Amino acid sequence: MSRKWASRTIILFLIFITAMYWYLFYGADTTIPRALKGTSADPAVFLNEREQEISMEYSKIRNFLFFLSTPYEWVVYIMMLLAGVPRFFERWAKASTNKSILQNGIFLFWISALTLLVTLPLNYIGYRLSRSYNISTQTFPSWMKDELIGFWVNFGLMWIVLTVLYWLIRKYHKKWWLYAWILSVPFTLFLMFIQPVVIDPLYNDFYPLKDKQLETKILQLASKADIPAEHVYEVNMSEKTNSMNAYVNGIGSNSRIVLWDTTLEKLSDNEILFIMAHEMGHYVEKHLYFGIAGYLALSFAGLWLASGIMEFLIRRWGRTFKISSVTNLASFPLFLLIISILLFLSSPISNYVARYEEMRADTYAIKMTKDKEAGIHSFQELTRSGLSEVNPPFLVKIFRYTHPTMLERIQMLENWEEKK
């Protein structure tokens, strides 16, 4: 039975990636609508032929890697289970110590280390791709350092999750998912609170914006929007990337307005103010809190579904997966597999909501700044620096895009006077 599962898994994986390769490289239509030819949304207007060609190449390969890596992760978990690797690590952990919390840590470390080892080649390909297309400026030692930091941060957080989750599963066999969701609410809010001041600085250096005149303009814009901000932070991303970004993150007293130094280098003050007005639009319209509510709603449904699916799979194919009960630590990779699939399947919904909120923030920015040209040029520069597709394939848009396409964003600004 295990061999049948393994062979079928590999066959389905190969069929899927072959179909996605054909779709992305040959089947999808990414041409600009005739009505928009020659407008500011047409990449031929603001990119030269070589830049257009590179952008199309990079986008296709990057999108293919996304659709390759997601099911690849599922294959890794399935093969682990079929080979009995989680059961072996669980026995090893129990033989090493009598303390359950340490058993959890030992088990999780080896599962996490094996997963990192198996997925590292694809991650490295993604890194080399961005380097070859001059998106990434990061050296290999720096990239590897970030990978290891990510490993240990995730390990620490997952150790807490694993320990609490399996304590609940053993104590409340039927309703563990509900209590897990209830505990996830304060845990999620706590992580969002500490992220700007604890987690983010592990990867990059943050410091107050050096351009004090620009900071004054941004804070004046924030004051106009009734946003309680005292500082604007700059982050040194130029040592890692040539792309641009700006964001507001955190909650409560730890919320921060952050600009990448690449954004400061490549955009004018008016364009930066438009970008910051967009970010302030998220704050004013309470998108952060809607996002938290949406995440908690999805996690409620996800945990409920995961509990039922786990029970069914273990009852039906427990021997095949080398799992005798959901209470076994060996069932954790199955839990991760189910959650990953559910997240992927729900991403079109969450991405649609995110794109709606981003368009609302764009609308807020143009209303606040009344500078259409600054908005259009900033989107054109974002496209150039990130080698983004202006009009991506449909499946790429619904599964990957948390922002409207550049075609939609620039077109909205072009039509602003008419809408107004």
Short mmCIF file of C-alpha atoms in Angstrom, two decimals:
data_model
loop_
_atom_site.label_atom_id
_atom_site.label_comp_id
_atom_site.label_asym_id
_atom_site.label_seq_id
_atom_site.Cartn_x
_atom_site.Cartn_y
_atom_site.Cartn_z
CA MET A 1 0.00 0.00 0.00
CA SER A 2 2.83 2.41 0.86
CA ARG A 3 4.42 1.86 -2.56
CA LYS A 4 1.11 2.53 -4.31
CA TRP A 5 0.67 5.77 -2.37
CA ALA A 6 4.24 6.83 -3.15
CA SER A 7 3.98 6.07 -6.88
CA ARG A 8 0.59 7.75 -7.21
CA THR A 9 1.83 10.79 -5.32
CA ILE A 10 4.82 11.18 -7.63
CA ILE A 11 2.70 10.64 -10.76
CA LEU A 12 0.15 13.25 -9.67
CA PHE A 13 2.96 15.67 -8.81
CA LEU A 14 4.57 15.23 -12.24
CA ILE A 15 1.22 15.64 -14.02
CA PHE A 16 0.51 18.82 -12.05
CA ILE A 17 3.86 20.50 -12.68
CA THR A 18 3.76 19.51 -16.37
CA ALA A 19 0.31 21.07 -16.72
CA MET A 20 1.44 24.24 -14.89
CA TYR A 21 4.57 24.47 -17.04
CA TRP A 22 2.48 24.33 -20.20
CA TYR A 23 0.00 26.85 -18.82
CA LEU A 24 2.60 29.38 -17.70
CA PHE A 25 4.94 29.16 -20.70
CA TYR A 26 2.51 28.45 -23.55
CA GLY A 27 -1.17 28.49 -22.58
CA ALA A 28 -1.72 31.70 -20.59
CA ASP A 29 -2.55 34.98 -22.30
CA THR A 30 -0.65 37.90 -20.74
CA THR A 31 -0.97 40.39 -23.59
CA ILE A 32 -2.14 43.91 -22.90
CA PRO A 33 -5.75 44.57 -23.98
CA ARG A 34 -5.90 46.52 -27.22
CA ALA A 35 -7.79 49.38 -25.57
CA LEU A 36 -4.85 49.94 -23.19
CA LYS A 37 -2.09 49.87 -25.80
CA GLY A 38 -0.06 53.04 -25.61
CA THR A 39 -1.42 54.08 -22.21
CA SER A 40 0.67 54.41 -19.07
CA ALA A 41 -0.39 50.86 -18.13
CA ASP A 42 1.28 49.44 -21.24
CA PRO A 43 4.79 48.18 -20.33
CA ALA A 44 5.96 49.17 -23.82
CA VAL A 45 5.52 52.79 -22.72
CA PHE A 46 7.82 52.67 -19.68
CA LEU A 47 10.03 49.62 -20.33
CA ASN A 48 12.40 49.08 -23.24
CA GLU A 49 12.29 45.86 -25.26
CA ARG A 50 15.03 44.17 -23.26
CA GLU A 51 13.36 45.05 -19.94
CA GLN A 52 10.05 43.65 -21.22
CA GLU A 53 11.71 40.44 -22.34
CA ILE A 54 13.55 39.97 -19.03
CA SER A 55 10.40 40.73 -17.05
CA MET A 56 8.42 38.08 -18.93
CA GLU A 57 11.19 35.48 -18.54
CA TYR A 58 11.68 36.12 -14.84
CA SER A 59 7.95 36.17 -14.07
CA LYS A 60 7.31 32.86 -15.84
CA ILE A 61 10.15 31.07 -14.07
CA ARG A 62 9.30 32.56 -10.68
CA ASN A 63 5.61 31.64 -11.05
CA PHE A 64 6.56 28.11 -12.10
CA LEU A 65 8.78 27.75 -9.03
CA PHE A 66 5.84 28.79 -6.85
CA PHE A 67 3.53 26.16 -8.33
CA LEU A 68 6.36 23.64 -8.13
CA SER A 69 7.42 24.29 -4.53
CA THR A 70 3.96 24.22 -2.96
CA PRO A 71 3.00 20.65 -4.00
CA TYR A 72 6.65 19.62 -3.54
CA GLU A 73 6.22 20.41 0.16
CA TRP A 74 3.16 18.13 0.22
CA VAL A 75 5.14 15.35 -1.46
CA VAL A 76 7.87 15.69 1.18
CA TYR A 77 5.37 15.28 4.02
CA ILE A 78 3.65 12.32 2.33
CA MET A 79 6.95 10.53 1.68
CA MET A 80 8.02 11.15 5.29
CA LEU A 81 4.84 9.53 6.55
CA LEU A 82 4.99 6.58 4.15
CA ALA A 83 8.60 5.89 5.12
CA GLY A 84 7.75 5.99 8.82
CA VAL A 85 10.24 8.80 9.47
CA PRO A 86 8.01 10.69 11.99
CA ARG A 87 7.37 7.47 13.95
CA PHE A 88 11.13 6.82 14.07
CA PHE A 89 11.82 10.38 15.33
CA GLU A 90 9.05 10.06 17.93
CA ARG A 91 10.56 6.83 19.30
CA TRP A 92 14.01 8.44 19.30
CA ALA A 93 12.68 11.46 21.24
CA LYS A 94 10.95 9.27 23.83
CA ALA A 95 14.08 7.16 24.27
CA SER A 96 16.17 10.31 24.85
CA THR A 97 14.21 11.81 27.76
CA ASN A 98 11.18 11.33 29.97
CA LYS A 99 10.12 14.99 29.84
CA SER A 100 7.38 15.46 27.24
CA ILE A 101 8.32 19.05 26.42
CA LEU A 102 11.88 17.96 25.59
CA GLN A 103 10.53 15.02 23.59
CA ASN A 104 8.50 17.53 21.58
CA GLY A 105 11.59 19.65 20.96
CA ILE A 106 13.75 16.71 19.87
CA PHE A 107 11.05 15.35 17.57
CA LEU A 108 10.35 18.77 16.05
CA PHE A 109 14.03 19.56 15.54
CA TRP A 110 14.66 16.46 13.43
CA ILE A 111 11.43 16.91 11.43
CA SER A 112 12.28 20.58 10.82
CA ALA A 113 15.92 19.85 9.95
CA LEU A 114 14.95 17.13 7.48
CA THR A 115 12.31 19.38 5.87
CA LEU A 116 14.85 22.21 5.56
CA LEU A 117 17.41 19.87 4.01
CA VAL A 118 14.96 18.50 1.44
CA THR A 119 13.46 21.87 0.48
CA LEU A 120 16.75 23.82 0.51
CA PRO A 121 17.60 23.03 -3.14
CA LEU A 122 14.38 24.67 -4.39
CA ASN A 123 14.94 27.64 -2.09
CA TYR A 124 18.47 27.96 -3.43
CA ILE A 125 17.19 27.87 -7.03
CA GLY A 126 14.85 30.73 -6.16
CA TYR A 127 17.75 32.66 -4.65
CA ARG A 128 19.97 32.06 -7.70
CA LEU A 129 17.13 33.08 -10.01
CA SER A 130 16.70 36.43 -8.29
CA ARG A 131 20.47 36.93 -8.32
CA SER A 132 20.79 36.15 -12.03
CA TYR A 133 18.05 38.65 -12.89
CA ASN A 134 19.59 41.28 -10.61
CA ILE A 135 16.62 41.37 -8.24
CA SER A 136 18.64 40.07 -5.30
CA THR A 137 21.94 41.67 -4.32
CA GLN A 138 22.38 39.34 -1.34
CA THR A 139 25.55 37.31 -0.97
CA PHE A 140 25.27 33.58 -0.39
CA PRO A 141 26.53 33.78 3.24
CA SER A 142 23.93 36.48 3.96
CA TRP A 143 21.18 34.42 2.30
CA MET A 144 22.21 31.32 4.25
CA LYS A 145 22.24 33.35 7.46
CA ASP A 146 18.62 34.41 6.82
CA GLU A 147 17.66 30.79 6.11
CA LEU A 148 19.16 29.68 9.44
CA ILE A 149 17.57 32.56 11.35
CA GLY A 150 14.24 31.63 9.78
CA PHE A 151 14.78 28.01 10.77
CA TRP A 152 15.41 28.81 14.44
CA VAL A 153 12.62 31.40 14.68
CA ASN A 154 10.15 28.94 13.15
CA PHE A 155 11.48 26.13 15.33
CA GLY A 156 10.98 28.15 18.50
CA LEU A 157 7.44 29.16 17.57
CA MET A 158 6.50 25.68 16.34
CA TRP A 159 7.86 24.11 19.54
CA ILE A 160 5.31 26.16 21.48
CA VAL A 161 2.55 25.29 18.99
CA LEU A 162 3.41 21.57 18.97
CA THR A 163 3.56 21.33 22.75
CA VAL A 164 0.24 23.09 23.32
CA LEU A 165 -1.48 21.40 20.37
CA TYR A 166 -0.69 17.83 21.42
CA TRP A 167 -1.48 18.55 25.06
CA LEU A 168 -4.93 19.68 23.89
CA ILE A 169 -5.32 16.68 21.56
CA ARG A 170 -4.60 14.26 24.40
CA LYS A 171 -6.79 16.10 26.92
CA TYR A 172 -9.73 17.04 24.66
CA HIS A 173 -9.85 14.39 21.96
CA LYS A 174 -13.02 15.69 20.26
CA LYS A 175 -12.80 19.45 20.84
CA TRP A 176 -9.05 20.05 20.74
CA TRP A 177 -9.35 22.12 17.58
CA LEU A 178 -11.72 24.58 19.29
CA TYR A 179 -9.45 25.13 22.29
CA ALA A 180 -6.45 25.39 19.97
CA TRP A 181 -8.24 28.13 18.03
CA ILE A 182 -9.17 30.00 21.22
CA LEU A 183 -5.53 29.97 22.38
CA SER A 184 -4.35 31.01 18.90
CA VAL A 185 -6.13 34.38 19.23
CA PRO A 186 -3.91 35.92 21.95
CA PHE A 187 -0.86 34.11 20.51
CA THR A 188 -1.43 35.70 17.07
CA LEU A 189 -1.96 39.17 18.56
CA PHE A 190 1.19 38.78 20.67
CA LEU A 191 3.27 37.82 17.62
CA MET A 192 1.95 40.81 15.67
CA PHE A 193 2.81 43.06 18.61
CA ILE A 194 6.41 41.87 18.96
CA GLN A 195 7.20 41.36 15.26
CA PRO A 196 8.40 44.93 14.47
CA VAL A 197 10.68 45.14 17.52
CA VAL A 198 11.80 41.53 18.06
CA ILE A 199 11.50 39.39 14.93
CA ASP A 200 12.08 41.83 12.04
CA PRO A 201 15.37 43.22 13.47
CA LEU A 202 16.81 39.68 13.39
CA TYR A 203 16.91 39.93 9.58
CA ASN A 204 17.62 43.63 8.93
CA ASP A 205 18.77 46.84 10.59
CA PHE A 206 16.04 49.42 11.25
CA TYR A 207 16.80 53.03 12.06
CA PRO A 208 14.99 56.40 11.97
CA LEU A 209 14.62 57.91 8.50
CA LYS A 210 17.78 59.87 7.68
CA ASP A 211 16.02 62.39 5.43
CA LYS A 212 14.39 64.53 8.11
CA GLN A 213 12.64 66.80 5.61
CA LEU A 214 10.95 63.79 4.03
CA GLU A 215 10.12 62.42 7.48
CA THR A 216 8.42 65.70 8.34
CA LYS A 217 6.32 65.50 5.16
CA ILE A 218 5.32 61.91 5.91
CA LEU A 219 4.41 62.74 9.52
CA GLN A 220 2.37 65.72 8.33
CA LEU A 221 0.52 63.35 6.01
CA ALA A 222 0.00 60.96 8.94
CA SER A 223 -1.30 63.80 11.10
CA LYS A 224 -3.73 64.75 8.35
CA ALA A 225 -5.01 61.18 8.42
CA ASP A 226 -5.20 61.18 12.27
CA ILE A 227 -2.51 58.51 12.52
CA PRO A 228 -0.51 58.67 15.80
CA ALA A 229 3.03 58.33 14.40
CA GLU A 230 6.17 59.92 15.83
CA HIS A 231 8.85 58.32 13.66
CA VAL A 232 9.36 56.85 10.20
CA TYR A 233 11.83 53.99 9.98
CA GLU A 234 14.25 53.10 7.23
CA VAL A 235 15.55 49.58 6.63
CA ASN A 236 18.75 48.73 4.74
CA MET A 237 17.34 46.37 2.12
CA SER A 238 19.74 47.48 -0.64
CA GLU A 239 22.29 44.93 0.57
CA LYS A 240 19.74 42.21 -0.22
CA THR A 241 17.54 43.41 -3.10
CA ASN A 242 16.98 45.98 -5.83
CA SER A 243 13.19 45.82 -5.49
CA MET A 244 11.19 48.39 -3.50
CA ASN A 245 8.67 48.30 -0.67
CA ALA A 246 7.09 50.29 2.13
CA TYR A 247 4.70 49.16 4.82
CA VAL A 248 3.06 49.78 8.17
CA ASN A 249 3.12 46.79 10.54
CA GLY A 250 2.65 45.94 14.17
CA ILE A 251 -0.23 46.80 16.46
CA GLY A 252 -0.66 49.21 19.34
CA SER A 253 2.40 51.06 20.56
CA ASN A 254 4.70 48.87 18.44
CA SER A 255 3.21 49.88 15.07
CA ARG A 256 5.80 51.23 12.62
CA ILE A 257 5.93 53.08 9.32
CA VAL A 258 8.81 51.51 7.38
CA LEU A 259 10.49 52.43 4.08
CA TRP A 260 13.06 50.32 2.29
CA ASP A 261 16.18 52.32 1.42
CA THR A 262 15.79 51.14 -2.20
CA THR A 263 12.43 52.94 -2.32
CA LEU A 264 14.08 56.11 -1.03
CA GLU A 265 16.79 55.88 -3.67
CA LYS A 266 14.54 55.25 -6.68
CA LEU A 267 11.45 57.37 -6.06
CA SER A 268 10.95 61.10 -5.72
CA ASP A 269 9.50 62.65 -2.57
CA ASN A 270 6.04 63.01 -4.15
CA GLU A 271 6.07 59.37 -5.25
CA ILE A 272 7.14 58.26 -1.76
CA LEU A 273 4.35 60.36 -0.25
CA PHE A 274 1.85 58.62 -2.54
CA ILE A 275 3.17 55.22 -1.42
CA MET A 276 2.97 56.26 2.23
CA ALA A 277 -0.56 57.62 1.74
CA HIS A 278 -1.45 54.17 0.39
CA GLU A 279 -0.07 52.55 3.54
CA MET A 280 -1.92 55.05 5.70
CA GLY A 281 -5.10 54.12 3.84
CA HIS A 282 -4.77 50.63 5.29
CA TYR A 283 -4.56 52.11 8.78
CA VAL A 284 -7.47 54.53 8.33
CA GLU A 285 -9.75 51.86 6.88
CA LYS A 286 -8.80 49.39 9.65
CA HIS A 287 -7.55 46.78 7.15
CA LEU A 288 -5.16 45.35 9.74
CA TYR A 289 -8.02 44.49 12.07
CA PHE A 290 -10.19 43.16 9.25
CA GLY A 291 -7.19 41.04 8.28
CA ILE A 292 -6.84 39.69 11.81
CA ALA A 293 -10.56 38.89 11.93
CA GLY A 294 -10.39 37.17 8.55
CA TYR A 295 -7.34 35.16 9.58
CA LEU A 296 -9.03 34.03 12.78
CA ALA A 297 -12.18 33.05 10.88
CA LEU A 298 -10.15 31.02 8.38
CA SER A 299 -8.09 29.41 11.15
CA PHE A 300 -11.31 28.44 12.95
CA ALA A 301 -12.59 26.69 9.83
CA GLY A 302 -9.14 25.28 9.05
CA LEU A 303 -8.61 23.72 12.46
CA TRP A 304 -12.12 22.23 12.44
CA LEU A 305 -11.56 20.73 8.99
CA ALA A 306 -8.05 19.56 9.88
CA SER A 307 -9.32 17.69 12.95
CA GLY A 308 -11.96 15.84 10.94
CA ILE A 309 -9.64 15.07 8.04
CA MET A 310 -6.88 13.81 10.37
CA GLU A 311 -9.30 11.49 12.17
CA PHE A 312 -10.59 10.14 8.85
CA LEU A 313 -7.15 9.59 7.29
CA ILE A 314 -5.70 7.90 10.37
CA ARG A 315 -8.77 5.72 10.77
CA ARG A 316 -8.68 4.74 7.08
CA TRP A 317 -4.94 4.68 6.28
CA GLY A 318 -3.22 4.84 9.67
CA ARG A 319 -1.14 1.75 8.95
CA THR A 320 -0.04 3.13 5.61
CA PHE A 321 1.09 6.39 7.22
CA LYS A 322 2.62 4.53 10.21
CA ILE A 323 0.33 6.41 12.65
CA SER A 324 -1.74 4.55 15.22
CA SER A 325 -3.50 7.57 16.76
CA VAL A 326 -3.93 11.30 16.30
CA THR A 327 -2.33 11.70 19.74
CA ASN A 328 1.01 10.42 18.38
CA LEU A 329 3.64 13.06 17.63
CA ALA A 330 4.15 11.17 14.37
CA SER A 331 0.83 12.65 13.16
CA PHE A 332 2.26 16.20 13.20
CA PRO A 333 3.57 16.11 9.59
CA LEU A 334 0.08 14.95 8.55
CA PHE A 335 -1.37 17.97 10.37
CA LEU A 336 1.10 20.27 8.58
CA LEU A 337 0.23 18.65 5.25
CA ILE A 338 -3.50 19.19 5.74
CA ILE A 339 -3.05 22.80 6.90
CA SER A 340 -0.79 23.56 3.92
CA ILE A 341 -3.33 22.16 1.44
CA LEU A 342 -6.20 24.04 3.11
CA LEU A 343 -4.21 27.30 3.02
CA PHE A 344 -3.45 26.80 -0.66
CA LEU A 345 -7.10 26.06 -1.49
CA SER A 346 -8.32 29.07 0.49
CA SER A 347 -5.72 31.48 -0.93
CA PRO A 348 -7.95 32.65 -3.85
CA ILE A 349 -10.46 33.92 -1.28
CA SER A 350 -7.94 35.56 1.04
CA ASN A 351 -6.04 37.03 -1.92
CA TYR A 352 -9.25 38.46 -3.38
CA VAL A 353 -10.03 40.23 -0.10
CA ALA A 354 -6.44 41.50 0.09
CA ARG A 355 -6.61 42.84 -3.48
CA TYR A 356 -9.85 44.65 -2.65
CA GLU A 357 -8.23 46.28 0.38
CA GLU A 358 -5.17 47.27 -1.68
CA MET A 359 -7.38 48.93 -4.28
CA ARG A 360 -9.17 50.80 -1.48
CA ALA A 361 -5.78 51.96 -0.19
CA ASP A 362 -4.82 53.13 -3.71
CA THR A 363 -8.08 55.08 -3.85
CA TYR A 364 -7.35 56.63 -0.46
CA ALA A 365 -3.85 57.63 -1.61
CA ILE A 366 -5.05 59.42 -4.74
CA LYS A 367 -7.78 61.20 -2.77
CA MET A 368 -5.28 62.34 -0.16
CA THR A 369 -2.38 63.37 -2.42
CA LYS A 370 -4.33 64.31 -5.56
CA ASP A 371 -1.13 63.45 -7.44
CA LYS A 372 -2.07 61.00 -10.16
CA GLU A 373 1.26 61.25 -11.98
CA ALA A 374 3.23 60.41 -8.83
CA GLY A 375 1.08 57.32 -8.29
CA ILE A 376 1.41 56.13 -11.88
CA HIS A 377 5.17 56.64 -11.99
CA SER A 378 5.68 54.91 -8.64
CA PHE A 379 3.78 51.83 -9.92
CA GLN A 380 5.82 51.86 -13.12
CA GLU A 381 9.04 51.95 -11.09
CA LEU A 382 7.79 49.16 -8.83
CA THR A 383 7.19 47.10 -11.97
CA ARG A 384 10.66 47.82 -13.32
CA SER A 385 12.55 47.18 -10.07
CA GLY A 386 10.71 43.92 -9.29
CA LEU A 387 10.42 42.69 -12.89
CA SER A 388 6.69 42.25 -12.27
CA GLU A 389 4.18 41.19 -14.87
CA VAL A 390 1.73 43.98 -15.63
CA ASN A 391 -0.96 41.51 -16.68
CA PRO A 392 -0.21 38.09 -15.10
CA PRO A 393 -1.99 34.82 -15.98
CA PHE A 394 -5.34 34.24 -14.28
CA LEU A 395 -4.18 31.36 -12.04
CA VAL A 396 -1.12 33.33 -10.98
CA LYS A 397 -3.31 36.27 -10.05
CA ILE A 398 -5.78 34.32 -7.91
CA PHE A 399 -3.20 32.12 -6.17
CA ARG A 400 -0.28 34.55 -5.79
CA TYR A 401 -1.39 38.16 -5.99
CA THR A 402 -2.34 39.90 -2.73
CA HIS A 403 -2.27 43.20 -4.68
CA PRO A 404 -4.19 44.16 -7.82
CA THR A 405 -2.17 43.76 -10.99
CA MET A 406 -0.18 46.78 -12.11
CA LEU A 407 -2.48 46.94 -15.12
CA GLU A 408 -5.47 47.39 -12.80
CA ARG A 409 -3.72 49.82 -10.47
CA ILE A 410 -2.37 52.10 -13.18
CA GLN A 411 -5.64 51.96 -15.12
CA MET A 412 -7.54 53.02 -12.00
CA LEU A 413 -5.30 56.06 -11.62
CA GLU A 414 -5.56 56.86 -15.34
CA ASN A 415 -9.36 56.90 -15.05
CA TRP A 416 -9.43 58.78 -11.77
CA GLU A 417 -10.51 62.13 -13.17
CA GLU A 418 -13.28 60.46 -15.13
CA LYS A 419 -14.46 58.56 -12.02
CA LYS A 420 -14.22 61.67 -9.90
#
